[in-house]
Steps between C-alpha positions, in 0.01 A plus 500: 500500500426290261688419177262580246468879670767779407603713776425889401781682490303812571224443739356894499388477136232247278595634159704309297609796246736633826847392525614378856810749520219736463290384742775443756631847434167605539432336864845624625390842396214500696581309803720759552151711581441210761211305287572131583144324375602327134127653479573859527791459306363337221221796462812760491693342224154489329492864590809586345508279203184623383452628163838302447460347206842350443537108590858518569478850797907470621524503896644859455285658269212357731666643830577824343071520398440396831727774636314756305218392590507493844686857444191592350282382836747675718487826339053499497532355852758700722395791263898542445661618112749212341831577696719304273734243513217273675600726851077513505493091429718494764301704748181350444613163529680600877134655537327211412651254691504711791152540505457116386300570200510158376238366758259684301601242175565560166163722479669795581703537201280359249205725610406881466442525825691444800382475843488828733709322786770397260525867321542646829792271647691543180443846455663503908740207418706678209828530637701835463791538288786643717607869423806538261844507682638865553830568547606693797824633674534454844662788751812434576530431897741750684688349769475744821850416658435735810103463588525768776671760303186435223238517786631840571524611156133430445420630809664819401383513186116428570386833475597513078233416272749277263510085538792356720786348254505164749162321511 
């Protein structure tokens, strides 16, 4: 490098009106989706930021629009309502990587339509939520001390309709 040139401190973005906590937050936030190219990333801050008209967009402010808007994707894509507390950001990011959406680039969140193969592996990909812990007693174990004497008693008793005490 020479001296004259300035390294960027935020390689996925041109614009000069961005801050570069922004713009970090911003690539952190979606490299988490698995997009790696400074390319792709550059078009989804773009994507997020736009209509943005504020020069000084804080790193959380910007991650919290992206969040929403990605939210917003999610729910039109996997056809799913808002489940709160970003449990459906949460979801469709498993889903995404899972199904490696980020090979298809930044096109598929910055366009209306997304391609046929992807909406099928993350419509399959969406992981289920477990089912809500239920509490439950557990029989209490009888201890047969003389196993003979209970193998008669059953066997004496088999002709009754009611359930044996031992099981």
């Amino acid at each position: 490098m020479d001296s004259v040139t300035t390294p960027n401190t935020c390689p996925s973005m041109t614009t000069d009106w961005v801050r570069p906590e922004t713009c970090v937050a911003l690539d952190a936030f979606f490299q988490g989706f698995g997009f790696e190219a400074a390319e792709d990333l550059a078009s989804l801050a773009a994507w997020v930021l736009e209509g943005v008209t504020a020069s000084n967009v804080k790193p959380q402010a910007a991650v919290a629009l992206a969040r929403a808007r990605v939210e917003t994707w999610l729910t039109r894509e996997l056809d799913m309502d808002v489940m709160g507390e970003g449990r459906l950001l949460t979801r469709g990011r498993a889903a995404f990587v899972l199904c490696d959406g980020a090979r298809f680039g930044a096109t598929v969140f910055t366009r209306d339509a997304v391609p046929h193969e992807l909406s099928r592996a993350l419509s399959a990909a969406v992981p289920v939520p477990t089912p809500a812990q239920v509490a439950m007693s557990m029989p209490e174990q009888q201890l047969v001390l003389w196993p003979l004497g209970e193998r008669l008693r059953r066997w004496l008793r088999a002709g009754q309709p009611d359930m044996s005490v031992s099981r």
